Amino acid sequence: MEGMAYGAGKAGGAFDPFTFFQQPHTILRMVSWLFSLVIFGCIANEGYVNRPDEVVEYCVYNRNQNACNYAVGMGTLAFLCCMAFLALDVHFPQISSVKDRKKAVLADVGVSVFWSFVWFVGFCFLANQWQVAKPEDNPLREGADAARAAITFSFFSIFTWAGQAYLAFQRYKLGADSALFSQDYTDPSQDAAAPYRGGSYQQPGGDGVFDGSAGYQRQDY
């Protein structure tokens, strides 16, 4: 795309919220953020139950504390990760360096693939523990809806994060438009090593400048 570098235009433009929230990767990011919040909230609020004759509460997933800890921990981290990358998405068009943009997009690919794998493991783990849970451990079926909701949104999160990875990879493939972005460009006015400037030649060993436009000038000794 003309004038684009890794999915964004040249740095310095004004931030447009309407365009920002219409971007597919922003939508998926917000959906993933919402899913992680639901998973965390379901387990933190209703994921611990006990028998009528017990005081101590146990994880609703087969009394396996690791299952609830995994859901709460990964939900919290995914929530924070989504917030961080949403902030990066807002700042991304202001990044003038193509190399920095490339690093940001590659980080997006790697992190998204990681979280897709994490939620795949989480879905399998939670679903298995829910399947083998004993009815006598929770005769009133307390927290059953929350447990199923966490499993469901863990499953959906696999695809939202995989979608983010795919879109980030597409942005990486776009690369940079060399007409507007150059990784090796140096502003001549900032290059102190340049011996030739604007028709004048800077003597390497002195302060004198020979102006070629003035022609030959006779030297009196």
mmCIF file with all atom_site columns, C-alpha atoms in Angstrom:
data_model
loop_
_atom_site.group_PDB
_atom_site.id
_atom_site.type_symbol
_atom_site.label_atom_id
_atom_site.label_alt_id
_atom_site.label_comp_id
_atom_site.label_asym_id
_atom_site.label_entity_id
_atom_site.label_seq_id
_atom_site.pdbx_PDB_ins_code
_atom_site.Cartn_x
_atom_site.Cartn_y
_atom_site.Cartn_z
_atom_site.occupancy
_atom_site.B_iso_or_equiv
_atom_site.pdbx_formal_charge
_atom_site.auth_seq_id
_atom_site.auth_comp_id
_atom_site.auth_asym_id
_atom_site.auth_atom_id
_atom_site.pdbx_PDB_model_num
ATOM 1   C CA . MET A 1 1   ? 0.000   0.000   0.000   1.00 0.00 ? 1   MET A CA 1
ATOM 2   C CA . GLU A 1 2   ? 1.313   3.379   -0.973  1.00 0.00 ? 2   GLU A CA 1
ATOM 3   C CA . GLY A 1 3   ? 2.735   5.409   1.873   1.00 0.00 ? 3   GLY A CA 1
ATOM 4   C CA . MET A 1 4   ? 2.278   2.682   4.446   1.00 0.00 ? 4   MET A CA 1
ATOM 5   C CA . ALA A 1 5   ? 4.821   1.104   6.789   1.00 0.00 ? 5   ALA A CA 1
ATOM 6   C CA . TYR A 1 6   ? 3.728   -2.079  8.566   1.00 0.00 ? 6   TYR A CA 1
ATOM 7   C CA . GLY A 1 7   ? 0.073   -1.167  8.341   1.00 0.00 ? 7   GLY A CA 1
ATOM 8   C CA . ALA A 1 8   ? 0.292   2.509   9.349   1.00 0.00 ? 8   ALA A CA 1
ATOM 9   C CA . GLY A 1 9   ? 0.910   5.749   7.495   1.00 0.00 ? 9   GLY A CA 1
ATOM 10  C CA . LYS A 1 10  ? 3.798   8.137   7.831   1.00 0.00 ? 10  LYS A CA 1
ATOM 11  C CA . ALA A 1 11  ? 4.457   9.401   11.359  1.00 0.00 ? 11  ALA A CA 1
ATOM 12  C CA . GLY A 1 12  ? 3.146   12.793  12.419  1.00 0.00 ? 12  GLY A CA 1
ATOM 13  C CA . GLY A 1 13  ? -0.520  12.465  11.505  1.00 0.00 ? 13  GLY A CA 1
ATOM 14  C CA . ALA A 1 14  ? -3.327  13.223  13.930  1.00 0.00 ? 14  ALA A CA 1
ATOM 15  C CA . PHE A 1 15  ? -4.900  10.376  15.889  1.00 0.00 ? 15  PHE A CA 1
ATOM 16  C CA . ASP A 1 16  ? -8.328  9.418   14.536  1.00 0.00 ? 16  ASP A CA 1
ATOM 17  C CA . PRO A 1 17  ? -10.342 7.432   17.141  1.00 0.00 ? 17  PRO A CA 1
ATOM 18  C CA . PHE A 1 18  ? -13.020 6.462   14.613  1.00 0.00 ? 18  PHE A CA 1
ATOM 19  C CA . THR A 1 19  ? -10.496 4.890   12.260  1.00 0.00 ? 19  THR A CA 1
ATOM 20  C CA . PHE A 1 20  ? -8.587  3.327   15.157  1.00 0.00 ? 20  PHE A CA 1
ATOM 21  C CA . PHE A 1 21  ? -11.604 1.455   16.530  1.00 0.00 ? 21  PHE A CA 1
ATOM 22  C CA . GLN A 1 22  ? -12.527 0.214   13.058  1.00 0.00 ? 22  GLN A CA 1
ATOM 23  C CA . GLN A 1 23  ? -9.217  -1.591  12.554  1.00 0.00 ? 23  GLN A CA 1
ATOM 24  C CA . PRO A 1 24  ? -9.634  -5.400  12.595  1.00 0.00 ? 24  PRO A CA 1
ATOM 25  C CA . HIS A 1 25  ? -6.699  -6.006  14.928  1.00 0.00 ? 25  HIS A CA 1
ATOM 26  C CA . THR A 1 26  ? -8.009  -3.371  17.358  1.00 0.00 ? 26  THR A CA 1
ATOM 27  C CA . ILE A 1 27  ? -11.428 -5.035  17.388  1.00 0.00 ? 27  ILE A CA 1
ATOM 28  C CA . LEU A 1 28  ? -9.908  -8.459  18.051  1.00 0.00 ? 28  LEU A CA 1
ATOM 29  C CA . ARG A 1 29  ? -7.699  -6.961  20.751  1.00 0.00 ? 29  ARG A CA 1
ATOM 30  C CA . MET A 1 30  ? -10.703 -5.501  22.557  1.00 0.00 ? 30  MET A CA 1
ATOM 31  C CA . VAL A 1 31  ? -12.654 -8.746  22.209  1.00 0.00 ? 31  VAL A CA 1
ATOM 32  C CA . SER A 1 32  ? -9.715  -10.677 23.689  1.00 0.00 ? 32  SER A CA 1
ATOM 33  C CA . TRP A 1 33  ? -9.542  -8.126  26.496  1.00 0.00 ? 33  TRP A CA 1
ATOM 34  C CA . LEU A 1 34  ? -13.233 -8.683  27.221  1.00 0.00 ? 34  LEU A CA 1
ATOM 35  C CA . PHE A 1 35  ? -12.877 -12.482 27.154  1.00 0.00 ? 35  PHE A CA 1
ATOM 36  C CA . SER A 1 36  ? -9.969  -12.425 29.593  1.00 0.00 ? 36  SER A CA 1
ATOM 37  C CA . LEU A 1 37  ? -12.002 -10.213 31.929  1.00 0.00 ? 37  LEU A CA 1
ATOM 38  C CA . VAL A 1 38  ? -14.934 -12.652 31.801  1.00 0.00 ? 38  VAL A CA 1
ATOM 39  C CA . ILE A 1 39  ? -12.696 -15.653 32.538  1.00 0.00 ? 39  ILE A CA 1
ATOM 40  C CA . PHE A 1 40  ? -11.011 -13.909 35.444  1.00 0.00 ? 40  PHE A CA 1
ATOM 41  C CA . GLY A 1 41  ? -14.303 -12.628 36.853  1.00 0.00 ? 41  GLY A CA 1
ATOM 42  C CA . CYS A 1 42  ? -16.120 -15.964 36.613  1.00 0.00 ? 42  CYS A CA 1
ATOM 43  C CA . ILE A 1 43  ? -13.476 -17.904 38.528  1.00 0.00 ? 43  ILE A CA 1
ATOM 44  C CA . ALA A 1 44  ? -12.609 -15.186 41.031  1.00 0.00 ? 44  ALA A CA 1
ATOM 45  C CA . ASN A 1 45  ? -16.258 -14.663 41.996  1.00 0.00 ? 45  ASN A CA 1
ATOM 46  C CA . GLU A 1 46  ? -17.859 -18.096 41.687  1.00 0.00 ? 46  GLU A CA 1
ATOM 47  C CA . GLY A 1 47  ? -15.051 -20.539 41.063  1.00 0.00 ? 47  GLY A CA 1
ATOM 48  C CA . TYR A 1 48  ? -14.637 -21.690 44.684  1.00 0.00 ? 48  TYR A CA 1
ATOM 49  C CA . VAL A 1 49  ? -17.307 -23.827 46.384  1.00 0.00 ? 49  VAL A CA 1
ATOM 50  C CA . ASN A 1 50  ? -17.660 -26.233 49.309  1.00 0.00 ? 50  ASN A CA 1
ATOM 51  C CA . ARG A 1 51  ? -19.934 -28.955 50.606  1.00 0.00 ? 51  ARG A CA 1
ATOM 52  C CA . PRO A 1 52  ? -22.716 -28.055 53.053  1.00 0.00 ? 52  PRO A CA 1
ATOM 53  C CA . ASP A 1 53  ? -20.702 -29.575 55.904  1.00 0.00 ? 53  ASP A CA 1
ATOM 54  C CA . GLU A 1 54  ? -17.425 -27.800 55.011  1.00 0.00 ? 54  GLU A CA 1
ATOM 55  C CA . VAL A 1 55  ? -16.059 -24.361 55.708  1.00 0.00 ? 55  VAL A CA 1
ATOM 56  C CA . VAL A 1 56  ? -13.051 -24.327 53.398  1.00 0.00 ? 56  VAL A CA 1
ATOM 57  C CA . GLU A 1 57  ? -13.827 -23.580 49.759  1.00 0.00 ? 57  GLU A CA 1
ATOM 58  C CA . TYR A 1 58  ? -12.239 -25.531 46.935  1.00 0.00 ? 58  TYR A CA 1
ATOM 59  C CA . CYS A 1 59  ? -11.908 -24.973 43.207  1.00 0.00 ? 59  CYS A CA 1
ATOM 60  C CA . VAL A 1 60  ? -15.041 -25.904 41.277  1.00 0.00 ? 60  VAL A CA 1
ATOM 61  C CA . TYR A 1 61  ? -12.873 -27.801 38.784  1.00 0.00 ? 61  TYR A CA 1
ATOM 62  C CA . ASN A 1 62  ? -12.507 -31.145 40.571  1.00 0.00 ? 62  ASN A CA 1
ATOM 63  C CA . ARG A 1 63  ? -11.179 -29.346 43.653  1.00 0.00 ? 63  ARG A CA 1
ATOM 64  C CA . ASN A 1 64  ? -7.970  -28.757 41.732  1.00 0.00 ? 64  ASN A CA 1
ATOM 65  C CA . GLN A 1 65  ? -6.605  -25.427 42.918  1.00 0.00 ? 65  GLN A CA 1
ATOM 66  C CA . ASN A 1 66  ? -4.184  -25.346 39.994  1.00 0.00 ? 66  ASN A CA 1
ATOM 67  C CA . ALA A 1 67  ? -7.090  -25.155 37.548  1.00 0.00 ? 67  ALA A CA 1
ATOM 68  C CA . CYS A 1 68  ? -8.584  -22.075 39.199  1.00 0.00 ? 68  CYS A CA 1
ATOM 69  C CA . ASN A 1 69  ? -5.158  -20.506 39.679  1.00 0.00 ? 69  ASN A CA 1
ATOM 70  C CA . TYR A 1 70  ? -4.401  -21.029 35.992  1.00 0.00 ? 70  TYR A CA 1
ATOM 71  C CA . ALA A 1 71  ? -7.665  -19.400 34.883  1.00 0.00 ? 71  ALA A CA 1
ATOM 72  C CA . VAL A 1 72  ? -7.323  -16.434 37.245  1.00 0.00 ? 72  VAL A CA 1
ATOM 73  C CA . GLY A 1 73  ? -3.605  -15.934 36.574  1.00 0.00 ? 73  GLY A CA 1
ATOM 74  C CA . MET A 1 74  ? -3.790  -16.210 32.795  1.00 0.00 ? 74  MET A CA 1
ATOM 75  C CA . GLY A 1 75  ? -6.950  -14.110 32.680  1.00 0.00 ? 75  GLY A CA 1
ATOM 76  C CA . THR A 1 76  ? -5.238  -11.341 34.613  1.00 0.00 ? 76  THR A CA 1
ATOM 77  C CA . LEU A 1 77  ? -2.061  -11.439 32.516  1.00 0.00 ? 77  LEU A CA 1
ATOM 78  C CA . ALA A 1 78  ? -4.000  -11.560 29.240  1.00 0.00 ? 78  ALA A CA 1
ATOM 79  C CA . PHE A 1 79  ? -6.065  -8.566  30.387  1.00 0.00 ? 79  PHE A CA 1
ATOM 80  C CA . LEU A 1 80  ? -2.905  -6.545  31.099  1.00 0.00 ? 80  LEU A CA 1
ATOM 81  C CA . CYS A 1 81  ? -1.287  -7.693  27.853  1.00 0.00 ? 81  CYS A CA 1
ATOM 82  C CA . CYS A 1 82  ? -4.286  -6.530  25.840  1.00 0.00 ? 82  CYS A CA 1
ATOM 83  C CA . MET A 1 83  ? -4.142  -3.142  27.535  1.00 0.00 ? 83  MET A CA 1
ATOM 84  C CA . ALA A 1 84  ? -0.428  -2.809  26.759  1.00 0.00 ? 84  ALA A CA 1
ATOM 85  C CA . PHE A 1 85  ? -0.867  -3.658  23.085  1.00 0.00 ? 85  PHE A CA 1
ATOM 86  C CA . LEU A 1 86  ? -3.865  -1.361  22.756  1.00 0.00 ? 86  LEU A CA 1
ATOM 87  C CA . ALA A 1 87  ? -1.637  1.447   24.039  1.00 0.00 ? 87  ALA A CA 1
ATOM 88  C CA . LEU A 1 88  ? 1.004   0.385   21.512  1.00 0.00 ? 88  LEU A CA 1
ATOM 89  C CA . ASP A 1 89  ? -1.599  0.450   18.734  1.00 0.00 ? 89  ASP A CA 1
ATOM 90  C CA . VAL A 1 90  ? -2.458  4.049   19.641  1.00 0.00 ? 90  VAL A CA 1
ATOM 91  C CA . HIS A 1 91  ? 1.225   5.048   19.613  1.00 0.00 ? 91  HIS A CA 1
ATOM 92  C CA . PHE A 1 92  ? 2.211   2.934   16.590  1.00 0.00 ? 92  PHE A CA 1
ATOM 93  C CA . PRO A 1 93  ? 1.442   5.533   13.857  1.00 0.00 ? 93  PRO A CA 1
ATOM 94  C CA . GLN A 1 94  ? 3.730   8.003   15.664  1.00 0.00 ? 94  GLN A CA 1
ATOM 95  C CA . ILE A 1 95  ? 6.735   5.665   15.462  1.00 0.00 ? 95  ILE A CA 1
ATOM 96  C CA . SER A 1 96  ? 8.944   7.135   12.742  1.00 0.00 ? 96  SER A CA 1
ATOM 97  C CA . SER A 1 97  ? 11.577  4.400   12.667  1.00 0.00 ? 97  SER A CA 1
ATOM 98  C CA . VAL A 1 98  ? 10.784  1.502   10.345  1.00 0.00 ? 98  VAL A CA 1
ATOM 99  C CA . LYS A 1 99  ? 13.017  -0.779  12.387  1.00 0.00 ? 99  LYS A CA 1
ATOM 100 C CA . ASP A 1 100 ? 11.096  0.025   15.559  1.00 0.00 ? 100 ASP A CA 1
ATOM 101 C CA . ARG A 1 101 ? 7.809   -0.613  13.755  1.00 0.00 ? 101 ARG A CA 1
ATOM 102 C CA . LYS A 1 102 ? 9.132   -3.947  12.561  1.00 0.00 ? 102 LYS A CA 1
ATOM 103 C CA . LYS A 1 103 ? 10.085  -4.932  16.123  1.00 0.00 ? 103 LYS A CA 1
ATOM 104 C CA . ALA A 1 104 ? 6.635   -3.941  17.404  1.00 0.00 ? 104 ALA A CA 1
ATOM 105 C CA . VAL A 1 105 ? 4.846   -5.984  14.734  1.00 0.00 ? 105 VAL A CA 1
ATOM 106 C CA . LEU A 1 106 ? 7.069   -9.024  15.310  1.00 0.00 ? 106 LEU A CA 1
ATOM 107 C CA . ALA A 1 107 ? 6.416   -8.738  19.053  1.00 0.00 ? 107 ALA A CA 1
ATOM 108 C CA . ASP A 1 108 ? 2.691   -8.663  18.285  1.00 0.00 ? 108 ASP A CA 1
ATOM 109 C CA . VAL A 1 109 ? 3.012   -11.861 16.235  1.00 0.00 ? 109 VAL A CA 1
ATOM 110 C CA . GLY A 1 110 ? 4.986   -13.676 18.927  1.00 0.00 ? 110 GLY A CA 1
ATOM 111 C CA . VAL A 1 111 ? 2.815   -12.595 21.853  1.00 0.00 ? 111 VAL A CA 1
ATOM 112 C CA . SER A 1 112 ? -0.409  -13.416 20.018  1.00 0.00 ? 112 SER A CA 1
ATOM 113 C CA . VAL A 1 113 ? 0.798   -16.914 19.112  1.00 0.00 ? 113 VAL A CA 1
ATOM 114 C CA . PHE A 1 114 ? 1.867   -17.426 22.725  1.00 0.00 ? 114 PHE A CA 1
ATOM 115 C CA . TRP A 1 115 ? -1.532  -16.454 24.117  1.00 0.00 ? 115 TRP A CA 1
ATOM 116 C CA . SER A 1 116 ? -3.371  -18.565 21.580  1.00 0.00 ? 116 SER A CA 1
ATOM 117 C CA . PHE A 1 117 ? -1.343  -21.553 22.826  1.00 0.00 ? 117 PHE A CA 1
ATOM 118 C CA . VAL A 1 118 ? -1.898  -20.586 26.476  1.00 0.00 ? 118 VAL A CA 1
ATOM 119 C CA . TRP A 1 119 ? -5.676  -20.525 26.009  1.00 0.00 ? 119 TRP A CA 1
ATOM 120 C CA . PHE A 1 120 ? -5.608  -23.817 24.113  1.00 0.00 ? 120 PHE A CA 1
ATOM 121 C CA . VAL A 1 121 ? -3.854  -25.403 27.087  1.00 0.00 ? 121 VAL A CA 1
ATOM 122 C CA . GLY A 1 122 ? -6.246  -23.643 29.465  1.00 0.00 ? 122 GLY A CA 1
ATOM 123 C CA . PHE A 1 123 ? -9.316  -24.839 27.585  1.00 0.00 ? 123 PHE A CA 1
ATOM 124 C CA . CYS A 1 124 ? -8.122  -28.454 27.582  1.00 0.00 ? 124 CYS A CA 1
ATOM 125 C CA . PHE A 1 125 ? -7.125  -28.284 31.256  1.00 0.00 ? 125 PHE A CA 1
ATOM 126 C CA . LEU A 1 126 ? -10.355 -26.696 32.500  1.00 0.00 ? 126 LEU A CA 1
ATOM 127 C CA . ALA A 1 127 ? -12.594 -28.874 30.345  1.00 0.00 ? 127 ALA A CA 1
ATOM 128 C CA . ASN A 1 128 ? -10.857 -32.030 31.573  1.00 0.00 ? 128 ASN A CA 1
ATOM 129 C CA . GLN A 1 129 ? -11.075 -31.059 35.230  1.00 0.00 ? 129 GLN A CA 1
ATOM 130 C CA . TRP A 1 130 ? -14.735 -30.096 34.878  1.00 0.00 ? 130 TRP A CA 1
ATOM 131 C CA . GLN A 1 131 ? -15.488 -33.420 33.220  1.00 0.00 ? 131 GLN A CA 1
ATOM 132 C CA . VAL A 1 132 ? -13.938 -35.493 36.008  1.00 0.00 ? 132 VAL A CA 1
ATOM 133 C CA . ALA A 1 133 ? -15.369 -33.390 38.858  1.00 0.00 ? 133 ALA A CA 1
ATOM 134 C CA . LYS A 1 134 ? -17.379 -35.479 41.332  1.00 0.00 ? 134 LYS A CA 1
ATOM 135 C CA . PRO A 1 135 ? -21.048 -34.521 41.829  1.00 0.00 ? 135 PRO A CA 1
ATOM 136 C CA . GLU A 1 136 ? -20.801 -35.207 45.578  1.00 0.00 ? 136 GLU A CA 1
ATOM 137 C CA . ASP A 1 137 ? -18.156 -32.469 45.904  1.00 0.00 ? 137 ASP A CA 1
ATOM 138 C CA . ASN A 1 138 ? -20.693 -29.890 44.723  1.00 0.00 ? 138 ASN A CA 1
ATOM 139 C CA . PRO A 1 139 ? -24.200 -31.301 45.261  1.00 0.00 ? 139 PRO A CA 1
ATOM 140 C CA . LEU A 1 140 ? -25.874 -27.918 44.821  1.00 0.00 ? 140 LEU A CA 1
ATOM 141 C CA . ARG A 1 141 ? -24.043 -27.308 41.520  1.00 0.00 ? 141 ARG A CA 1
ATOM 142 C CA . GLU A 1 142 ? -22.858 -23.937 42.729  1.00 0.00 ? 142 GLU A CA 1
ATOM 143 C CA . GLY A 1 143 ? -20.649 -22.072 40.282  1.00 0.00 ? 143 GLY A CA 1
ATOM 144 C CA . ALA A 1 144 ? -21.545 -24.425 37.426  1.00 0.00 ? 144 ALA A CA 1
ATOM 145 C CA . ASP A 1 145 ? -22.517 -21.616 35.055  1.00 0.00 ? 145 ASP A CA 1
ATOM 146 C CA . ALA A 1 146 ? -19.350 -19.671 35.852  1.00 0.00 ? 146 ALA A CA 1
ATOM 147 C CA . ALA A 1 147 ? -17.218 -22.778 35.302  1.00 0.00 ? 147 ALA A CA 1
ATOM 148 C CA . ARG A 1 148 ? -18.787 -23.472 31.913  1.00 0.00 ? 148 ARG A CA 1
ATOM 149 C CA . ALA A 1 149 ? -18.495 -19.800 30.923  1.00 0.00 ? 149 ALA A CA 1
ATOM 150 C CA . ALA A 1 150 ? -14.768 -19.793 31.710  1.00 0.00 ? 150 ALA A CA 1
ATOM 151 C CA . ILE A 1 151 ? -14.292 -22.917 29.581  1.00 0.00 ? 151 ILE A CA 1
ATOM 152 C CA . THR A 1 152 ? -16.312 -21.428 26.712  1.00 0.00 ? 152 THR A CA 1
ATOM 153 C CA . PHE A 1 153 ? -14.466 -18.114 26.651  1.00 0.00 ? 153 PHE A CA 1
ATOM 154 C CA . SER A 1 154 ? -11.121 -19.913 26.946  1.00 0.00 ? 154 SER A CA 1
ATOM 155 C CA . PHE A 1 155 ? -12.071 -21.725 23.741  1.00 0.00 ? 155 PHE A CA 1
ATOM 156 C CA . PHE A 1 156 ? -13.075 -18.503 21.989  1.00 0.00 ? 156 PHE A CA 1
ATOM 157 C CA . SER A 1 157 ? -9.838  -16.827 23.127  1.00 0.00 ? 157 SER A CA 1
ATOM 158 C CA . ILE A 1 158 ? -7.809  -19.356 21.159  1.00 0.00 ? 158 ILE A CA 1
ATOM 159 C CA . PHE A 1 159 ? -9.223  -17.945 17.936  1.00 0.00 ? 159 PHE A CA 1
ATOM 160 C CA . THR A 1 160 ? -9.225  -14.259 18.863  1.00 0.00 ? 160 THR A CA 1
ATOM 161 C CA . TRP A 1 161 ? -5.515  -14.420 19.693  1.00 0.00 ? 161 TRP A CA 1
ATOM 162 C CA . ALA A 1 162 ? -4.793  -16.558 16.614  1.00 0.00 ? 162 ALA A CA 1
ATOM 163 C CA . GLY A 1 163 ? -6.607  -13.914 14.559  1.00 0.00 ? 163 GLY A CA 1
ATOM 164 C CA . GLN A 1 164 ? -4.404  -11.211 16.059  1.00 0.00 ? 164 GLN A CA 1
ATOM 165 C CA . ALA A 1 165 ? -1.315  -13.234 15.158  1.00 0.00 ? 165 ALA A CA 1
ATOM 166 C CA . TYR A 1 166 ? -2.534  -13.616 11.577  1.00 0.00 ? 166 TYR A CA 1
ATOM 167 C CA . LEU A 1 167 ? -3.306  -9.902  11.175  1.00 0.00 ? 167 LEU A CA 1
ATOM 168 C CA . ALA A 1 168 ? 0.044   -8.937  12.711  1.00 0.00 ? 168 ALA A CA 1
ATOM 169 C CA . PHE A 1 169 ? 1.810   -11.275 10.285  1.00 0.00 ? 169 PHE A CA 1
ATOM 170 C CA . GLN A 1 170 ? -0.036  -9.648  7.393   1.00 0.00 ? 170 GLN A CA 1
ATOM 171 C CA . ARG A 1 171 ? 1.152   -6.247  8.625   1.00 0.00 ? 171 ARG A CA 1
ATOM 172 C CA . TYR A 1 172 ? 4.682   -7.614  8.772   1.00 0.00 ? 172 TYR A CA 1
ATOM 173 C CA . LYS A 1 173 ? 4.436   -8.825  5.174   1.00 0.00 ? 173 LYS A CA 1
ATOM 174 C CA . LEU A 1 174 ? 3.333   -5.378  4.039   1.00 0.00 ? 174 LEU A CA 1
ATOM 175 C CA . GLY A 1 175 ? 6.736   -4.068  5.000   1.00 0.00 ? 175 GLY A CA 1
ATOM 176 C CA . ALA A 1 176 ? 7.564   -0.455  4.274   1.00 0.00 ? 176 ALA A CA 1
ATOM 177 C CA . ASP A 1 177 ? 7.074   1.786   1.297   1.00 0.00 ? 177 ASP A CA 1
ATOM 178 C CA . SER A 1 178 ? 10.636  2.788   0.427   1.00 0.00 ? 178 SER A CA 1
ATOM 179 C CA . ALA A 1 179 ? 9.439   5.989   -1.203  1.00 0.00 ? 179 ALA A CA 1
ATOM 180 C CA . LEU A 1 180 ? 8.398   7.442   2.143   1.00 0.00 ? 180 LEU A CA 1
ATOM 181 C CA . PHE A 1 181 ? 10.359  5.360   4.649   1.00 0.00 ? 181 PHE A CA 1
ATOM 182 C CA . SER A 1 182 ? 14.048  4.585   4.447   1.00 0.00 ? 182 SER A CA 1
ATOM 183 C CA . GLN A 1 183 ? 15.842  2.639   7.131   1.00 0.00 ? 183 GLN A CA 1
ATOM 184 C CA . ASP A 1 184 ? 19.258  3.989   6.104   1.00 0.00 ? 184 ASP A CA 1
ATOM 185 C CA . TYR A 1 185 ? 18.312  7.577   5.256   1.00 0.00 ? 185 TYR A CA 1
ATOM 186 C CA . THR A 1 186 ? 20.495  10.308  6.739   1.00 0.00 ? 186 THR A CA 1
ATOM 187 C CA . ASP A 1 187 ? 19.615  13.961  6.595   1.00 0.00 ? 187 ASP A CA 1
ATOM 188 C CA . PRO A 1 188 ? 22.569  15.671  4.824   1.00 0.00 ? 188 PRO A CA 1
ATOM 189 C CA . SER A 1 189 ? 22.213  18.720  7.052   1.00 0.00 ? 189 SER A CA 1
ATOM 190 C CA . GLN A 1 190 ? 22.865  16.478  10.055  1.00 0.00 ? 190 GLN A CA 1
ATOM 191 C CA . ASP A 1 191 ? 25.771  14.560  8.545   1.00 0.00 ? 191 ASP A CA 1
ATOM 192 C CA . ALA A 1 192 ? 28.944  16.211  9.861   1.00 0.00 ? 192 ALA A CA 1
ATOM 193 C CA . ALA A 1 193 ? 31.178  13.908  7.823   1.00 0.00 ? 193 ALA A CA 1
ATOM 194 C CA . ALA A 1 194 ? 29.909  15.155  4.447   1.00 0.00 ? 194 ALA A CA 1
ATOM 195 C CA . PRO A 1 195 ? 32.791  17.076  2.736   1.00 0.00 ? 195 PRO A CA 1
ATOM 196 C CA . TYR A 1 196 ? 30.603  18.629  0.038   1.00 0.00 ? 196 TYR A CA 1
ATOM 197 C CA . ARG A 1 197 ? 27.734  20.955  0.877   1.00 0.00 ? 197 ARG A CA 1
ATOM 198 C CA . GLY A 1 198 ? 25.676  23.126  -1.439  1.00 0.00 ? 198 GLY A CA 1
ATOM 199 C CA . GLY A 1 199 ? 28.354  23.705  -4.080  1.00 0.00 ? 199 GLY A CA 1
ATOM 200 C CA . SER A 1 200 ? 31.136  24.307  -1.531  1.00 0.00 ? 200 SER A CA 1
ATOM 201 C CA . TYR A 1 201 ? 33.954  21.998  -0.644  1.00 0.00 ? 201 TYR A CA 1
ATOM 202 C CA . GLN A 1 202 ? 35.009  21.804  2.991   1.00 0.00 ? 202 GLN A CA 1
ATOM 203 C CA . GLN A 1 203 ? 38.758  21.403  3.312   1.00 0.00 ? 203 GLN A CA 1
ATOM 204 C CA . PRO A 1 204 ? 39.443  18.307  5.433   1.00 0.00 ? 204 PRO A CA 1
ATOM 205 C CA . GLY A 1 205 ? 42.269  19.893  7.362   1.00 0.00 ? 205 GLY A CA 1
ATOM 206 C CA . GLY A 1 206 ? 41.183  23.492  7.723   1.00 0.00 ? 206 GLY A CA 1
ATOM 207 C CA . ASP A 1 207 ? 38.408  25.989  8.034   1.00 0.00 ? 207 ASP A CA 1
ATOM 208 C CA . GLY A 1 208 ? 38.587  27.396  4.496   1.00 0.00 ? 208 GLY A CA 1
ATOM 209 C CA . VAL A 1 209 ? 35.820  26.758  2.036   1.00 0.00 ? 209 VAL A CA 1
ATOM 210 C CA . PHE A 1 210 ? 36.344  26.779  -1.706  1.00 0.00 ? 210 PHE A CA 1
ATOM 211 C CA . ASP A 1 211 ? 33.278  28.017  -3.536  1.00 0.00 ? 211 ASP A CA 1
ATOM 212 C CA . GLY A 1 212 ? 33.223  26.314  -6.925  1.00 0.00 ? 212 GLY A CA 1
ATOM 213 C CA . SER A 1 213 ? 30.507  28.617  -8.246  1.00 0.00 ? 213 SER A CA 1
ATOM 214 C CA . ALA A 1 214 ? 32.767  31.685  -8.088  1.00 0.00 ? 214 ALA A CA 1
ATOM 215 C CA . GLY A 1 215 ? 35.191  30.318  -10.668 1.00 0.00 ? 215 GLY A CA 1
ATOM 216 C CA . TYR A 1 216 ? 38.991  30.700  -10.571 1.00 0.00 ? 216 TYR A CA 1
ATOM 217 C CA . GLN A 1 217 ? 40.293  33.508  -8.399  1.00 0.00 ? 217 GLN A CA 1
ATOM 218 C CA . ARG A 1 218 ? 43.831  34.736  -8.662  1.00 0.00 ? 218 ARG A CA 1
ATOM 219 C CA . GLN A 1 219 ? 45.902  34.467  -5.541  1.00 0.00 ? 219 GLN A CA 1
ATOM 220 C CA . ASP A 1 220 ? 48.331  37.297  -4.713  1.00 0.00 ? 220 ASP A CA 1
ATOM 221 C CA . TYR A 1 221 ? 51.507  36.368  -2.919  1.00 0.00 ? 221 TYR A CA 1
#
